[in-house]
Amino acid sequence: MFEILLLIIILFIGWFWSDTIAKREIAIYVGRELASRWNLQLLDETVSCKKISFARNSRGQVQIVRIYEFEVSADGRTRLLCSLQLLGKQLQSWDIPPYLQPVH
């Protein structure tokens, strides 16, 4: 019985690790799209998950909510801290603070 429980726990940890990596890739893609929309450059290596919780989707199913923080740059020198929230694979909200466009 103990072996079965241990196996279930190991499988769950493996699934969660794999799912977390997949969702980070989605966050990088979405962050890049948002940054591009506002003429900003996403700094890829700054994307990190800051919070994990649970919420219900529009159909009432419980899904994992992940909040990611990332940095973008308008001019290559300054950095802006931004965030996005994923419910499952879906973008729920995002925040890019106001910034000044660089003068060329």
PDB file of C-alpha atoms in Angstrom:
ATOM      1  CA  MET A   1       0.000   0.000   0.000  1.00  0.00           C
ATOM      2  CA  PHE A   2       2.817   2.406   0.884  1.00  0.00           C
ATOM      3  CA  GLU A   3       4.483   1.736  -2.485  1.00  0.00           C
ATOM      4  CA  ILE A   4       1.310   2.644  -4.378  1.00  0.00           C
ATOM      5  CA  LEU A   5       0.945   5.904  -2.460  1.00  0.00           C
ATOM      6  CA  LEU A   6       4.603   6.736  -3.075  1.00  0.00           C
ATOM      7  CA  LEU A   7       4.196   5.986  -6.787  1.00  0.00           C
ATOM      8  CA  ILE A   8       1.128   8.250  -6.987  1.00  0.00           C
ATOM      9  CA  ILE A   9       3.021  11.071  -5.270  1.00  0.00           C
ATOM     10  CA  ILE A  10       6.002  10.679  -7.619  1.00  0.00           C
ATOM     11  CA  LEU A  11       3.719  10.656 -10.676  1.00  0.00           C
ATOM     12  CA  PHE A  12       1.930  13.775  -9.439  1.00  0.00           C
ATOM     13  CA  ILE A  13       5.238  15.588  -8.882  1.00  0.00           C
ATOM     14  CA  GLY A  14       6.395  14.591 -12.378  1.00  0.00           C
ATOM     15  CA  TRP A  15       3.142  15.791 -13.943  1.00  0.00           C
ATOM     16  CA  PHE A  16       3.235  19.073 -12.003  1.00  0.00           C
ATOM     17  CA  TRP A  17       6.866  19.725 -12.996  1.00  0.00           C
ATOM     18  CA  SER A  18       6.096  19.032 -16.671  1.00  0.00           C
ATOM     19  CA  ASP A  19       2.948  21.196 -16.566  1.00  0.00           C
ATOM     20  CA  THR A  20       4.860  24.044 -14.921  1.00  0.00           C
ATOM     21  CA  ILE A  21       7.500  24.004 -17.665  1.00  0.00           C
ATOM     22  CA  ALA A  22       4.799  24.007 -20.371  1.00  0.00           C
ATOM     23  CA  LYS A  23       2.965  26.921 -18.753  1.00  0.00           C
ATOM     24  CA  ARG A  24       6.189  28.929 -18.451  1.00  0.00           C
ATOM     25  CA  GLU A  25       6.673  28.521 -22.200  1.00  0.00           C
ATOM     26  CA  ILE A  26       3.135  29.838 -22.721  1.00  0.00           C
ATOM     27  CA  ALA A  27       3.894  32.769 -20.392  1.00  0.00           C
ATOM     28  CA  ILE A  28       7.031  33.592 -22.403  1.00  0.00           C
ATOM     29  CA  TYR A  29       5.041  33.494 -25.654  1.00  0.00           C
ATOM     30  CA  VAL A  30       2.210  35.634 -24.249  1.00  0.00           C
ATOM     31  CA  GLY A  31       4.671  38.050 -22.632  1.00  0.00           C
ATOM     32  CA  ARG A  32       6.513  38.438 -25.936  1.00  0.00           C
ATOM     33  CA  GLU A  33       3.205  39.108 -27.744  1.00  0.00           C
ATOM     34  CA  LEU A  34       2.162  41.716 -25.160  1.00  0.00           C
ATOM     35  CA  ALA A  35       5.565  43.390 -25.260  1.00  0.00           C
ATOM     36  CA  SER A  36       5.514  43.482 -29.055  1.00  0.00           C
ATOM     37  CA  ARG A  37       2.044  45.021 -29.025  1.00  0.00           C
ATOM     38  CA  TRP A  38       3.427  47.926 -26.967  1.00  0.00           C
ATOM     39  CA  ASN A  39       6.754  48.215 -28.867  1.00  0.00           C
ATOM     40  CA  LEU A  40       8.716  46.715 -26.006  1.00  0.00           C
ATOM     41  CA  GLN A  41      11.292  43.939 -25.860  1.00  0.00           C
ATOM     42  CA  LEU A  42      10.639  40.991 -23.553  1.00  0.00           C
ATOM     43  CA  LEU A  43      13.680  40.013 -21.519  1.00  0.00           C
ATOM     44  CA  ASP A  44      13.093  36.215 -21.745  1.00  0.00           C
ATOM     45  CA  GLU A  45      15.203  35.113 -18.826  1.00  0.00           C
ATOM     46  CA  THR A  46      13.214  37.326 -16.452  1.00  0.00           C
ATOM     47  CA  VAL A  47       9.950  35.336 -16.767  1.00  0.00           C
ATOM     48  CA  SER A  48       9.241  33.664 -13.439  1.00  0.00           C
ATOM     49  CA  CYS A  49       6.221  32.247 -11.649  1.00  0.00           C
ATOM     50  CA  LYS A  50       5.495  34.243  -8.498  1.00  0.00           C
ATOM     51  CA  LYS A  51       2.265  32.656  -7.295  1.00  0.00           C
ATOM     52  CA  ILE A  52       0.272  29.458  -7.831  1.00  0.00           C
ATOM     53  CA  SER A  53      -3.316  28.991  -6.668  1.00  0.00           C
ATOM     54  CA  PHE A  54      -6.605  27.462  -7.796  1.00  0.00           C
ATOM     55  CA  ALA A  55      -9.683  29.057  -9.391  1.00  0.00           C
ATOM     56  CA  ARG A  56     -12.706  28.012 -11.406  1.00  0.00           C
ATOM     57  CA  ASN A  57     -12.898  28.623 -15.133  1.00  0.00           C
ATOM     58  CA  SER A  58     -16.040  29.801 -16.965  1.00  0.00           C
ATOM     59  CA  ARG A  59     -17.390  26.213 -16.958  1.00  0.00           C
ATOM     60  CA  GLY A  60     -16.918  25.843 -13.205  1.00  0.00           C
ATOM     61  CA  GLN A  61     -13.917  23.497 -13.464  1.00  0.00           C
ATOM     62  CA  VAL A  62     -11.062  24.000 -11.017  1.00  0.00           C
ATOM     63  CA  GLN A  63      -7.797  24.940 -12.719  1.00  0.00           C
ATOM     64  CA  ILE A  64      -4.379  26.118 -11.643  1.00  0.00           C
ATOM     65  CA  VAL A  65      -3.799  29.880 -11.689  1.00  0.00           C
ATOM     66  CA  ARG A  66      -0.224  31.021 -12.183  1.00  0.00           C
ATOM     67  CA  ILE A  67       0.974  34.607 -11.883  1.00  0.00           C
ATOM     68  CA  TYR A  68       4.166  35.360 -13.780  1.00  0.00           C
ATOM     69  CA  GLU A  69       6.386  38.401 -13.509  1.00  0.00           C
ATOM     70  CA  PHE A  70       8.705  39.471 -16.297  1.00  0.00           C
ATOM     71  CA  GLU A  71      10.703  42.455 -17.415  1.00  0.00           C
ATOM     72  CA  VAL A  72      10.521  44.394 -20.658  1.00  0.00           C
ATOM     73  CA  SER A  73      12.599  47.205 -22.065  1.00  0.00           C
ATOM     74  CA  ALA A  74      11.664  50.118 -24.300  1.00  0.00           C
ATOM     75  CA  ASP A  75      15.199  51.270 -25.038  1.00  0.00           C
ATOM     76  CA  GLY A  76      17.519  48.401 -24.100  1.00  0.00           C
ATOM     77  CA  ARG A  77      18.714  50.146 -20.919  1.00  0.00           C
ATOM     78  CA  THR A  78      15.697  50.581 -18.676  1.00  0.00           C
ATOM     79  CA  ARG A  79      13.549  47.748 -17.355  1.00  0.00           C
ATOM     80  CA  LEU A  80       9.859  47.645 -16.524  1.00  0.00           C
ATOM     81  CA  LEU A  81       8.418  45.003 -14.211  1.00  0.00           C
ATOM     82  CA  CYS A  82       5.254  43.499 -15.715  1.00  0.00           C
ATOM     83  CA  SER A  83       2.962  40.603 -14.880  1.00  0.00           C
ATOM     84  CA  LEU A  84       0.433  38.261 -16.403  1.00  0.00           C
ATOM     85  CA  GLN A  85      -1.993  35.721 -15.001  1.00  0.00           C
ATOM     86  CA  LEU A  86      -2.776  32.377 -16.620  1.00  0.00           C
ATOM     87  CA  LEU A  87      -5.802  30.269 -15.706  1.00  0.00           C
ATOM     88  CA  GLY A  88      -4.816  26.928 -17.159  1.00  0.00           C
ATOM     89  CA  LYS A  89      -3.494  27.960 -20.588  1.00  0.00           C
ATOM     90  CA  GLN A  90      -5.655  31.074 -20.896  1.00  0.00           C
ATOM     91  CA  LEU A  91      -4.484  34.633 -20.273  1.00  0.00           C
ATOM     92  CA  GLN A  92      -6.738  36.128 -17.583  1.00  0.00           C
ATOM     93  CA  SER A  93      -5.071  39.481 -16.947  1.00  0.00           C
ATOM     94  CA  TRP A  94      -1.870  41.377 -17.553  1.00  0.00           C
ATOM     95  CA  ASP A  95      -0.127  44.523 -16.376  1.00  0.00           C
ATOM     96  CA  ILE A  96       2.423  46.655 -18.181  1.00  0.00           C
ATOM     97  CA  PRO A  97       3.056  49.933 -16.347  1.00  0.00           C
ATOM     98  CA  PRO A  98       3.105  53.263 -18.211  1.00  0.00           C
ATOM     99  CA  TYR A  99       6.444  54.199 -19.732  1.00  0.00           C
ATOM    100  CA  LEU A 100       8.000  56.843 -21.960  1.00  0.00           C
ATOM    101  CA  GLN A 101       8.805  55.922 -25.541  1.00  0.00           C
ATOM    102  CA  PRO A 102      12.515  56.312 -26.264  1.00  0.00           C
ATOM    103  CA  VAL A 103      13.505  59.272 -28.434  1.00  0.00           C
ATOM    104  CA  HIS A 104      15.513  58.256 -31.499  1.00  0.00           C
TER     105      HIS A 104
END
